Amino acid sequence: MSTPVLVTIIAALVVIVIVVVVLKRRRGTGEAAAPLDEEARPPAPKIEAPPAAVKPARAAEPAVEKPLAPIAAPPPPAEEPIASPGVRLDERAEQAAATQLEEAKRERKLRKLRQGLAQTRGGFIAKIGSIFKEKKTIDPSLLGQLEEALITADVGAKTTEWFVTLLREALDKNELADPDAVWAFLKKEVRRTLSVEAKPVNVAAGKPHTVMIVGVNGVGKTTTIGKLASKYSEQGSKIVLAAADTFRAAAVNQLEIWGRRTKCEVVKSKEGTDPSSVVFEAIKRAKEINADIVIADTAGRLHTQVTLMEELKKVSRVMGKAHEGAPHEVLLVLDATTGQNALQQVREFGDSLGLTGLVLTKLDGTAKGGVIIGICHEHKIPVRYVGIGEAKDDLREFDVDEFVDALFVRDEGEGAPTSDEPHF
């Protein structure tokens, strides 16, 4: 083989070896690159992973909110078993508080009544108490002094004689051995005397309920009507006021003022108009507006005038024609300061009209309140209301027990006699 050919062959082999080496290196580089690419890929998914991780986090938030709704629901069921005993305890506490409140109201009411009866108590009770001052025993010789005290307290001659007779009989039976026994005896008899049975008043029956107010001038008829209207209005009744005292313009004006205060309609006419026609129109108007109560004011000239009594009889008859059963009530208003004169007024008005009740005003300004005992004893007419002040609430429904308890005060304190007055 020639040398040139050999050289060519060797050169070709070298080239082949070089090519093989280069190819191997390239393959080695490709295999190394592949793993690097595979290693490089995980970070890419890791970069995409956070959004995937954020999505579960967002889903978790609503998941936390959803349990909150059921958490609010359980309390009602959970409270129900606990609430039952709790409510019972609250009811007992409320009942106790309500009882205490009523007792406090009654005590305030009784205190006010004691204050209102202070002058009557000072004249009536103090006089009786002075008889027994420093006396440990009771004897018949004191009956004369007791009789004088009762008469000067405007209890009345007949009622005084009756009381003294009862005391004498009790003394004869040795039932009144000391002042305390006399005190208890008098209190019991006064309570029994004032407990005149009154006809039940049903305002809802025979609608409209009609009330005729009578009395002499100056006793407080119109003011009493205004306070009664206020009382009934506060109870939800619809009132019509009849200004039937047509002889006094001032009476009509005063009633109109009370009508505005109490939001009651007032039926009136010209001065000098027939009073019965005003009452008739008032009842007619009450039926038209479906009112509950009609209260009629009337003239009050001197009770000894025959014309006044005849006029009041006519008003009463016309009320009966306008509405069956009317007047349902005939209330005589008396001024307690008139004392024994009140007994004569009851007699005159009672004989003419058939009174159903009495209203005793101005008790807070007189020592002659003992007249109420004589009126109830002699005429057996129930006291419906007593006035112990100017405020509308000072016209009160008469309560025998409260009145007697306020009148017969023995303890020191508000409404009690002063230190100079006797105490049993």
Tab-separated table of C-alpha atoms in Angstrom:
chain	number	residue	atom	x	y	z
A	1	MET	CA	0.000	0.000	0.000
A	2	SER	CA	1.426	3.316	-0.975
A	3	THR	CA	2.221	5.935	1.543
A	4	PRO	CA	-0.320	8.534	0.321
A	5	VAL	CA	-3.141	6.030	0.620
A	6	LEU	CA	-2.081	5.118	4.138
A	7	VAL	CA	-1.980	8.724	5.181
A	8	THR	CA	-5.439	9.267	3.809
A	9	ILE	CA	-6.798	6.262	5.690
A	10	ILE	CA	-5.233	7.433	8.981
A	11	ALA	CA	-6.588	10.928	8.485
A	12	ALA	CA	-10.076	9.523	7.877
A	13	LEU	CA	-9.868	7.423	11.068
A	14	VAL	CA	-8.784	10.471	13.080
A	15	VAL	CA	-11.711	12.430	11.721
A	16	ILE	CA	-14.100	9.596	12.618
A	17	VAL	CA	-12.676	9.407	16.148
A	18	ILE	CA	-13.067	13.161	16.553
A	19	VAL	CA	-16.666	13.014	15.306
A	20	VAL	CA	-17.468	10.173	17.696
A	21	VAL	CA	-15.944	12.079	20.627
A	22	VAL	CA	-17.846	15.225	19.742
A	23	LEU	CA	-21.126	13.306	19.458
A	24	LYS	CA	-20.579	11.676	22.828
A	25	ARG	CA	-19.942	15.014	24.429
A	26	ARG	CA	-23.056	16.464	22.889
A	27	ARG	CA	-25.094	13.553	24.179
A	28	GLY	CA	-23.588	13.972	27.627
A	29	THR	CA	-24.474	17.628	27.517
A	30	GLY	CA	-28.065	16.788	26.443
A	31	GLU	CA	-28.520	14.298	29.279
A	32	ALA	CA	-27.220	16.820	31.813
A	33	ALA	CA	-29.422	19.549	30.385
A	34	ALA	CA	-32.484	17.383	30.593
A	35	PRO	CA	-32.225	16.935	34.365
A	36	LEU	CA	-31.489	20.635	34.743
A	37	ASP	CA	-34.673	21.384	32.814
A	38	GLU	CA	-36.600	18.958	34.967
A	39	GLU	CA	-35.145	20.573	38.055
A	40	ALA	CA	-35.936	23.980	36.693
A	41	ARG	CA	-39.546	23.030	36.021
A	42	PRO	CA	-40.550	22.456	39.668
A	43	PRO	CA	-40.044	26.123	40.544
A	44	ALA	CA	-42.456	27.015	37.759
A	45	PRO	CA	-45.196	24.877	39.296
A	46	LYS	CA	-44.253	26.322	42.706
A	47	ILE	CA	-44.875	29.789	41.310
A	48	GLU	CA	-48.287	28.633	40.075
A	49	ALA	CA	-48.996	26.857	43.366
A	50	PRO	CA	-49.614	29.998	45.424
A	51	PRO	CA	-52.751	30.919	43.474
A	52	ALA	CA	-53.923	27.387	44.096
A	53	ALA	CA	-53.081	27.821	47.780
A	54	VAL	CA	-54.830	31.236	47.863
A	55	LYS	CA	-58.035	29.773	46.462
A	56	PRO	CA	-58.421	27.347	49.369
A	57	ALA	CA	-57.737	30.268	51.732
A	58	ARG	CA	-60.564	32.263	50.136
A	59	ALA	CA	-62.834	29.286	50.377
A	60	ALA	CA	-61.912	28.932	54.030
A	61	GLU	CA	-63.148	32.446	54.852
A	62	PRO	CA	-66.743	31.745	53.837
A	63	ALA	CA	-66.387	28.462	55.649
A	64	VAL	CA	-65.673	30.407	58.798
A	65	GLU	CA	-68.609	32.777	58.159
A	66	LYS	CA	-71.099	29.993	57.541
A	67	PRO	CA	-70.752	28.507	61.021
A	68	LEU	CA	-71.520	31.974	62.469
A	69	ALA	CA	-75.151	31.793	61.274
A	70	PRO	CA	-75.877	28.561	63.118
A	71	ILE	CA	-74.050	29.934	66.175
A	72	ALA	CA	-76.657	32.765	66.443
A	73	ALA	CA	-79.554	30.322	66.112
A	74	PRO	CA	-78.781	28.092	69.125
A	75	PRO	CA	-79.251	30.817	71.778
A	76	PRO	CA	-83.086	30.953	71.502
A	77	PRO	CA	-83.479	27.222	72.201
A	78	ALA	CA	-80.784	27.411	74.841
A	79	GLU	CA	-82.516	30.346	76.572
A	80	GLU	CA	-85.982	28.777	76.621
A	81	PRO	CA	-85.385	26.311	79.418
A	82	ILE	CA	-83.509	28.956	81.408
A	83	ALA	CA	-86.103	31.674	80.704
A	84	SER	CA	-89.064	29.858	82.264
A	85	PRO	CA	-87.810	29.900	85.842
A	86	GLY	CA	-86.352	33.362	85.272
A	87	VAL	CA	-89.720	34.727	84.094
A	88	ARG	CA	-91.459	33.293	87.120
A	89	LEU	CA	-88.964	35.001	89.374
A	90	ASP	CA	-89.454	38.285	87.505
A	91	GLU	CA	-93.227	37.975	87.846
A	92	ARG	CA	-92.926	37.480	91.571
A	93	ALA	CA	-90.635	40.489	91.810
A	94	GLU	CA	-93.001	42.558	89.687
A	95	GLN	CA	-95.958	41.535	91.840
A	96	ALA	CA	-94.058	42.482	94.976
A	97	ALA	CA	-93.057	45.818	93.433
A	98	ALA	CA	-96.642	46.436	92.300
A	99	THR	CA	-97.900	45.683	95.809
A	100	GLN	CA	-95.372	48.067	97.330
A	101	LEU	CA	-96.322	50.733	94.801
A	102	GLU	CA	-100.017	50.386	95.619
A	103	GLU	CA	-99.261	50.579	99.328
A	104	ALA	CA	-97.157	53.696	98.764
A	105	LYS	CA	-99.956	55.273	96.698
A	106	ARG	CA	-102.506	54.464	99.378
A	107	GLU	CA	-100.262	55.916	102.087
A	108	ARG	CA	-99.765	59.131	100.092
A	109	LYS	CA	-103.497	59.308	99.487
A	110	LEU	CA	-104.232	58.759	103.179
A	111	ARG	CA	-101.626	61.356	104.175
A	112	LYS	CA	-103.238	63.888	101.851
A	113	LEU	CA	-106.637	63.059	103.316
A	114	ARG	CA	-105.281	63.505	106.851
A	115	GLN	CA	-103.980	66.912	105.864
A	116	GLY	CA	-107.340	67.795	104.330
A	117	LEU	CA	-109.189	66.782	107.472
A	118	ALA	CA	-106.755	68.493	109.838
A	119	GLN	CA	-109.163	71.306	110.769
A	120	THR	CA	-112.116	68.957	111.219
A	121	ARG	CA	-109.953	66.688	113.317
A	122	GLY	CA	-108.745	69.641	115.354
A	123	GLY	CA	-112.314	70.699	116.072
A	124	PHE	CA	-114.063	67.353	116.389
A	125	ILE	CA	-111.521	64.811	117.541
A	126	ALA	CA	-109.460	67.219	119.615
A	127	LYS	CA	-112.530	68.280	121.576
A	128	ILE	CA	-113.402	64.699	122.344
A	129	GLY	CA	-109.810	63.944	123.217
A	130	SER	CA	-109.599	66.899	125.591
A	131	ILE	CA	-112.411	65.390	127.656
A	132	PHE	CA	-110.318	62.319	128.397
A	133	LYS	CA	-107.038	64.122	128.914
A	134	GLU	CA	-105.315	62.947	132.061
A	135	LYS	CA	-108.255	60.652	132.787
A	136	LYS	CA	-107.595	57.000	133.392
A	137	THR	CA	-111.202	55.981	133.913
A	138	ILE	CA	-114.544	56.939	132.388
A	139	ASP	CA	-117.625	57.859	134.414
A	140	PRO	CA	-121.167	59.056	133.516
A	141	SER	CA	-120.343	62.635	134.538
A	142	LEU	CA	-118.261	63.049	131.415
A	143	LEU	CA	-121.198	62.368	129.079
A	144	GLY	CA	-122.376	65.961	129.351
A	145	GLN	CA	-118.982	67.240	128.226
A	146	LEU	CA	-118.936	64.758	125.375
A	147	GLU	CA	-122.412	65.857	124.296
A	148	GLU	CA	-121.286	69.485	124.161
A	149	ALA	CA	-118.205	68.571	122.117
A	150	LEU	CA	-120.280	66.698	119.545
A	151	ILE	CA	-122.805	69.511	119.157
A	152	THR	CA	-120.119	72.176	118.716
A	153	ALA	CA	-118.491	69.939	116.096
A	154	ASP	CA	-121.694	70.296	113.964
A	155	VAL	CA	-122.534	66.628	114.259
A	156	GLY	CA	-126.135	67.667	114.872
A	157	ALA	CA	-128.502	67.479	117.831
A	158	LYS	CA	-130.216	64.229	116.823
A	159	THR	CA	-126.974	62.448	116.044
A	160	THR	CA	-125.352	63.726	119.227
A	161	GLU	CA	-128.268	62.445	121.329
A	162	TRP	CA	-127.972	59.092	119.612
A	163	PHE	CA	-124.212	58.887	120.303
A	164	VAL	CA	-124.613	59.820	123.958
A	165	THR	CA	-127.348	57.203	124.390
A	166	LEU	CA	-125.073	54.535	122.938
A	167	LEU	CA	-122.212	55.627	125.213
A	168	ARG	CA	-124.437	55.607	128.290
A	169	GLU	CA	-125.646	52.090	127.509
A	170	ALA	CA	-122.068	50.910	127.025
A	171	LEU	CA	-121.021	52.511	130.307
A	172	ASP	CA	-123.882	50.836	132.121
A	173	LYS	CA	-122.571	47.531	130.805
A	174	ASN	CA	-119.035	48.407	131.962
A	175	GLU	CA	-117.807	48.156	128.384
A	176	LEU	CA	-115.996	51.509	128.424
A	177	ALA	CA	-113.591	51.455	131.313
A	178	ASP	CA	-110.825	53.625	129.815
A	179	PRO	CA	-110.247	56.255	127.107
A	180	ASP	CA	-108.946	53.704	124.623
A	181	ALA	CA	-112.236	51.832	124.819
A	182	VAL	CA	-114.202	55.046	124.239
A	183	TRP	CA	-111.995	55.940	121.282
A	184	ALA	CA	-112.499	52.543	119.691
A	185	PHE	CA	-116.235	52.714	120.367
A	186	LEU	CA	-116.637	56.147	118.739
A	187	LYS	CA	-114.531	55.143	115.740
A	188	LYS	CA	-116.611	52.017	115.233
A	189	GLU	CA	-119.923	53.892	115.450
A	190	VAL	CA	-118.780	56.683	113.110
A	191	ARG	CA	-117.658	54.086	110.579
A	192	ARG	CA	-121.003	52.330	110.820
A	193	THR	CA	-122.917	55.621	110.488
A	194	LEU	CA	-121.029	56.675	107.344
A	195	SER	CA	-121.406	53.254	105.722
A	196	VAL	CA	-124.657	54.090	103.961
A	197	GLU	CA	-125.334	51.629	101.190
A	198	ALA	CA	-125.074	53.337	97.818
A	199	LYS	CA	-126.837	52.296	94.652
A	200	PRO	CA	-124.331	50.718	92.248
A	201	VAL	CA	-123.397	53.028	89.392
A	202	ASN	CA	-122.991	51.428	85.986
A	203	VAL	CA	-121.922	54.088	83.515
A	204	ALA	CA	-121.989	51.658	80.591
A	205	ALA	CA	-125.645	50.739	81.150
A	206	GLY	CA	-128.351	52.925	79.649
A	207	LYS	CA	-125.910	54.919	77.563
A	208	PRO	CA	-125.664	57.847	77.849
A	209	HIS	CA	-125.390	57.823	81.625
A	210	THR	CA	-126.950	61.038	82.923
A	211	VAL	CA	-125.876	62.921	86.039
A	212	MET	CA	-127.795	65.897	87.421
A	213	ILE	CA	-125.777	68.167	89.727
A	214	VAL	CA	-127.728	70.348	92.166
A	215	GLY	CA	-126.919	72.685	95.042
A	216	VAL	CA	-127.089	76.307	96.139
A	217	ASN	CA	-124.829	78.944	94.640
A	218	GLY	CA	-121.264	79.054	95.887
A	219	VAL	CA	-120.894	75.438	96.986
A	220	GLY	CA	-118.702	74.496	94.010
A	221	LYS	CA	-121.136	72.811	91.605
A	222	THR	CA	-119.428	73.880	88.385
A	223	THR	CA	-115.962	73.054	89.708
A	224	THR	CA	-117.230	69.654	90.833
A	225	ILE	CA	-118.657	69.043	87.347
A	226	GLY	CA	-115.317	69.952	85.778
A	227	LYS	CA	-113.417	67.590	88.064
A	228	LEU	CA	-115.898	64.766	87.428
A	229	ALA	CA	-115.581	65.350	83.668
A	230	SER	CA	-111.806	65.188	83.988
A	231	LYS	CA	-112.035	61.956	85.978
A	232	TYR	CA	-114.357	60.267	83.484
A	233	SER	CA	-112.390	61.527	80.474
A	234	GLU	CA	-109.177	60.049	81.860
A	235	GLN	CA	-111.015	56.730	82.087
A	236	GLY	CA	-111.781	56.928	78.358
A	237	SER	CA	-115.396	58.098	78.515
A	238	LYS	CA	-116.841	60.627	76.088
A	239	ILE	CA	-118.569	63.455	77.972
A	240	VAL	CA	-121.174	66.080	77.120
A	241	LEU	CA	-121.682	68.946	79.572
A	242	ALA	CA	-125.050	70.711	79.784
A	243	ALA	CA	-124.842	74.367	80.865
A	244	ALA	CA	-128.356	74.456	82.317
A	245	ASP	CA	-127.632	77.210	84.846
A	246	THR	CA	-128.902	79.795	82.379
A	247	PHE	CA	-129.441	82.461	85.034
A	248	ARG	CA	-125.721	83.085	85.527
A	249	ALA	CA	-123.502	83.897	82.554
A	250	ALA	CA	-120.454	83.256	84.729
A	251	ALA	CA	-121.575	79.672	85.292
A	252	VAL	CA	-121.737	79.036	81.539
A	253	ASN	CA	-118.329	80.605	80.966
A	254	GLN	CA	-116.788	78.586	83.768
A	255	LEU	CA	-118.241	75.370	82.369
A	256	GLU	CA	-116.854	76.201	78.922
A	257	ILE	CA	-113.394	76.605	80.436
A	258	TRP	CA	-113.668	73.152	81.998
A	259	GLY	CA	-114.949	71.816	78.687
A	260	ARG	CA	-111.807	73.025	76.933
A	261	ARG	CA	-109.580	71.617	79.661
A	262	THR	CA	-111.189	68.199	79.572
A	263	LYS	CA	-111.946	68.208	75.815
A	264	CYS	CA	-115.661	67.767	76.479
A	265	GLU	CA	-118.408	69.224	74.330
A	266	VAL	CA	-120.529	71.851	76.081
A	267	VAL	CA	-124.166	72.408	75.100
A	268	LYS	CA	-125.372	75.890	76.040
A	269	SER	CA	-127.983	78.483	75.158
A	270	LYS	CA	-128.705	82.159	75.666
A	271	GLU	CA	-128.928	83.591	79.166
A	272	GLY	CA	-132.425	83.174	80.591
A	273	THR	CA	-133.302	80.221	78.346
A	274	ASP	CA	-135.421	77.456	79.850
A	275	PRO	CA	-132.850	75.161	81.568
A	276	SER	CA	-134.812	72.005	80.717
A	277	SER	CA	-134.460	72.741	76.984
A	278	VAL	CA	-130.667	72.906	77.366
A	279	VAL	CA	-130.617	69.537	79.109
A	280	PHE	CA	-132.868	68.036	76.430
A	281	GLU	CA	-130.529	69.251	73.664
A	282	ALA	CA	-127.492	67.978	75.558
A	283	ILE	CA	-128.906	64.444	75.803
A	284	LYS	CA	-129.917	64.591	72.140
A	285	ARG	CA	-126.392	65.669	71.191
A	286	ALA	CA	-124.861	62.914	73.341
A	287	LYS	CA	-126.845	60.316	71.407
A	288	GLU	CA	-125.763	61.811	68.092
A	289	ILE	CA	-122.049	61.610	68.903
A	290	ASN	CA	-122.378	58.371	70.888
A	291	ALA	CA	-121.219	59.986	74.132
A	292	ASP	CA	-121.029	57.931	77.315
A	293	ILE	CA	-122.016	60.472	79.958
A	294	VAL	CA	-124.044	63.660	80.218
A	295	ILE	CA	-123.401	65.897	83.240
A	296	ALA	CA	-125.916	68.694	83.757
A	297	ASP	CA	-125.198	71.855	85.687
A	298	THR	CA	-128.266	73.516	87.236
A	299	ALA	CA	-129.270	76.793	88.834
A	300	GLY	CA	-128.527	77.267	92.507
A	301	ARG	CA	-130.471	80.130	93.926
A	302	LEU	CA	-131.479	79.924	97.572
A	303	HIS	CA	-132.905	76.505	98.326
A	304	THR	CA	-135.844	78.058	100.193
A	305	GLN	CA	-137.240	79.479	96.956
A	306	VAL	CA	-140.101	77.314	95.761
A	307	THR	CA	-139.559	78.360	92.131
A	308	LEU	CA	-136.063	76.870	92.143
A	309	MET	CA	-137.288	73.500	93.375
A	310	GLU	CA	-140.091	73.459	90.818
A	311	GLU	CA	-137.619	74.323	88.105
A	312	LEU	CA	-135.288	71.488	89.123
A	313	LYS	CA	-138.212	69.055	89.162
A	314	LYS	CA	-139.023	70.106	85.593
A	315	VAL	CA	-135.400	69.582	84.510
A	316	SER	CA	-135.500	66.111	86.019
A	317	ARG	CA	-138.772	65.270	84.202
A	318	VAL	CA	-137.448	66.507	80.855
A	319	MET	CA	-134.298	64.435	81.263
A	320	GLY	CA	-136.532	61.396	81.741
A	321	LYS	CA	-138.428	62.203	78.541
A	322	ALA	CA	-135.211	62.710	76.580
A	323	HIS	CA	-133.719	59.427	77.774
A	324	GLU	CA	-135.344	56.534	79.569
A	325	GLY	CA	-134.235	56.214	83.184
A	326	ALA	CA	-132.683	59.681	83.310
A	327	PRO	CA	-131.406	61.178	85.466
A	328	HIS	CA	-129.454	58.113	86.595
A	329	GLU	CA	-127.774	60.104	89.355
A	330	VAL	CA	-128.818	63.228	91.265
A	331	LEU	CA	-125.874	64.523	93.274
A	332	LEU	CA	-126.227	67.325	95.822
A	333	VAL	CA	-123.080	69.406	96.289
A	334	LEU	CA	-122.610	70.719	99.843
A	335	ASP	CA	-120.125	73.203	101.233
A	336	ALA	CA	-118.717	71.697	104.419
A	337	THR	CA	-118.024	75.155	105.824
A	338	THR	CA	-121.773	75.808	106.166
A	339	GLY	CA	-122.045	73.296	108.995
A	340	GLN	CA	-125.618	72.738	110.176
A	341	ASN	CA	-127.028	74.635	107.199
A	342	ALA	CA	-125.957	71.677	105.069
A	343	LEU	CA	-128.471	69.499	106.942
A	344	GLN	CA	-131.289	71.830	105.921
A	345	GLN	CA	-130.129	71.804	102.277
A	346	VAL	CA	-130.156	68.004	102.227
A	347	ARG	CA	-133.687	68.036	103.597
A	348	GLU	CA	-135.025	70.535	101.021
A	349	PHE	CA	-133.343	69.086	97.948
A	350	GLY	CA	-133.966	65.512	99.053
A	351	ASP	CA	-137.705	66.037	99.476
A	352	SER	CA	-137.982	67.555	95.998
A	353	LEU	CA	-135.643	65.431	93.894
A	354	GLY	CA	-134.783	62.134	95.502
A	355	LEU	CA	-131.031	62.426	95.901
A	356	THR	CA	-128.793	59.468	95.045
A	357	GLY	CA	-125.611	60.845	96.574
A	358	LEU	CA	-123.744	63.738	98.183
A	359	VAL	CA	-120.588	65.638	97.284
A	360	LEU	CA	-118.998	67.368	100.275
A	361	THR	CA	-116.580	70.118	99.196
A	362	LYS	CA	-114.084	72.378	101.017
A	363	LEU	CA	-113.427	69.890	103.793
A	364	ASP	CA	-109.853	71.128	103.935
A	365	GLY	CA	-110.943	74.609	104.995
A	366	THR	CA	-113.302	73.996	107.902
A	367	ALA	CA	-113.577	72.537	111.367
A	368	LYS	CA	-117.248	71.721	110.703
A	369	GLY	CA	-116.668	68.521	108.740
A	370	GLY	CA	-118.437	66.583	111.482
A	371	VAL	CA	-121.686	67.530	109.739
A	372	ILE	CA	-121.129	64.611	107.376
A	373	ILE	CA	-121.833	62.243	110.272
A	374	GLY	CA	-125.137	63.932	111.089
A	375	ILE	CA	-126.240	63.941	107.425
A	376	CYS	CA	-125.599	60.238	106.956
A	377	HIS	CA	-127.244	59.386	110.267
A	378	GLU	CA	-130.394	61.477	109.745
A	379	HIS	CA	-130.956	61.144	105.980
A	380	LYS	CA	-129.263	57.857	105.066
A	381	ILE	CA	-127.920	59.347	101.827
A	382	PRO	CA	-124.495	58.021	100.761
A	383	VAL	CA	-121.527	60.351	100.349
A	384	ARG	CA	-120.126	59.819	96.837
A	385	TYR	CA	-117.263	62.327	96.719
A	386	VAL	CA	-115.329	64.598	99.076
A	387	GLY	CA	-113.268	67.642	98.118
A	388	ILE	CA	-110.081	68.340	100.067
A	389	GLY	CA	-108.314	70.831	97.802
A	390	GLU	CA	-108.258	72.813	94.575
A	391	ALA	CA	-106.495	70.253	92.331
A	392	LYS	CA	-108.630	68.015	90.147
A	393	ASP	CA	-107.358	64.932	91.993
A	394	ASP	CA	-108.511	66.442	95.286
A	395	LEU	CA	-112.091	65.476	94.464
A	396	ARG	CA	-112.061	61.869	95.634
A	397	GLU	CA	-114.477	59.029	95.711
A	398	PHE	CA	-115.580	58.630	99.282
A	399	ASP	CA	-113.993	55.659	101.024
A	400	VAL	CA	-115.425	55.068	104.503
A	401	ASP	CA	-112.399	53.246	105.886
A	402	GLU	CA	-109.895	55.795	104.590
A	403	PHE	CA	-112.013	58.691	105.823
A	404	VAL	CA	-112.444	57.299	109.332
A	405	ASP	CA	-108.769	56.324	109.591
A	406	ALA	CA	-107.739	59.827	108.526
A	407	LEU	CA	-110.211	61.421	110.944
A	408	PHE	CA	-109.303	59.347	113.996
A	409	VAL	CA	-105.540	59.952	114.048
A	410	ARG	CA	-103.897	59.256	117.390
A	411	ASP	CA	-100.190	59.025	116.611
A	412	GLU	CA	-97.699	61.853	116.457
A	413	GLY	CA	-96.684	62.927	112.968
A	414	GLU	CA	-98.192	64.422	109.906
A	415	GLY	CA	-101.880	65.010	110.281
A	416	ALA	CA	-101.818	64.130	113.988
A	417	PRO	CA	-102.823	66.501	116.787
A	418	THR	CA	-100.182	68.917	118.029
A	419	SER	CA	-98.295	68.423	121.259
A	420	ASP	CA	-100.786	70.719	123.035
A	421	GLU	CA	-103.658	68.460	122.033
A	422	PRO	CA	-104.524	65.299	123.947
A	423	HIS	CA	-103.274	61.902	122.917
A	424	PHE	CA	-104.728	58.655	124.093
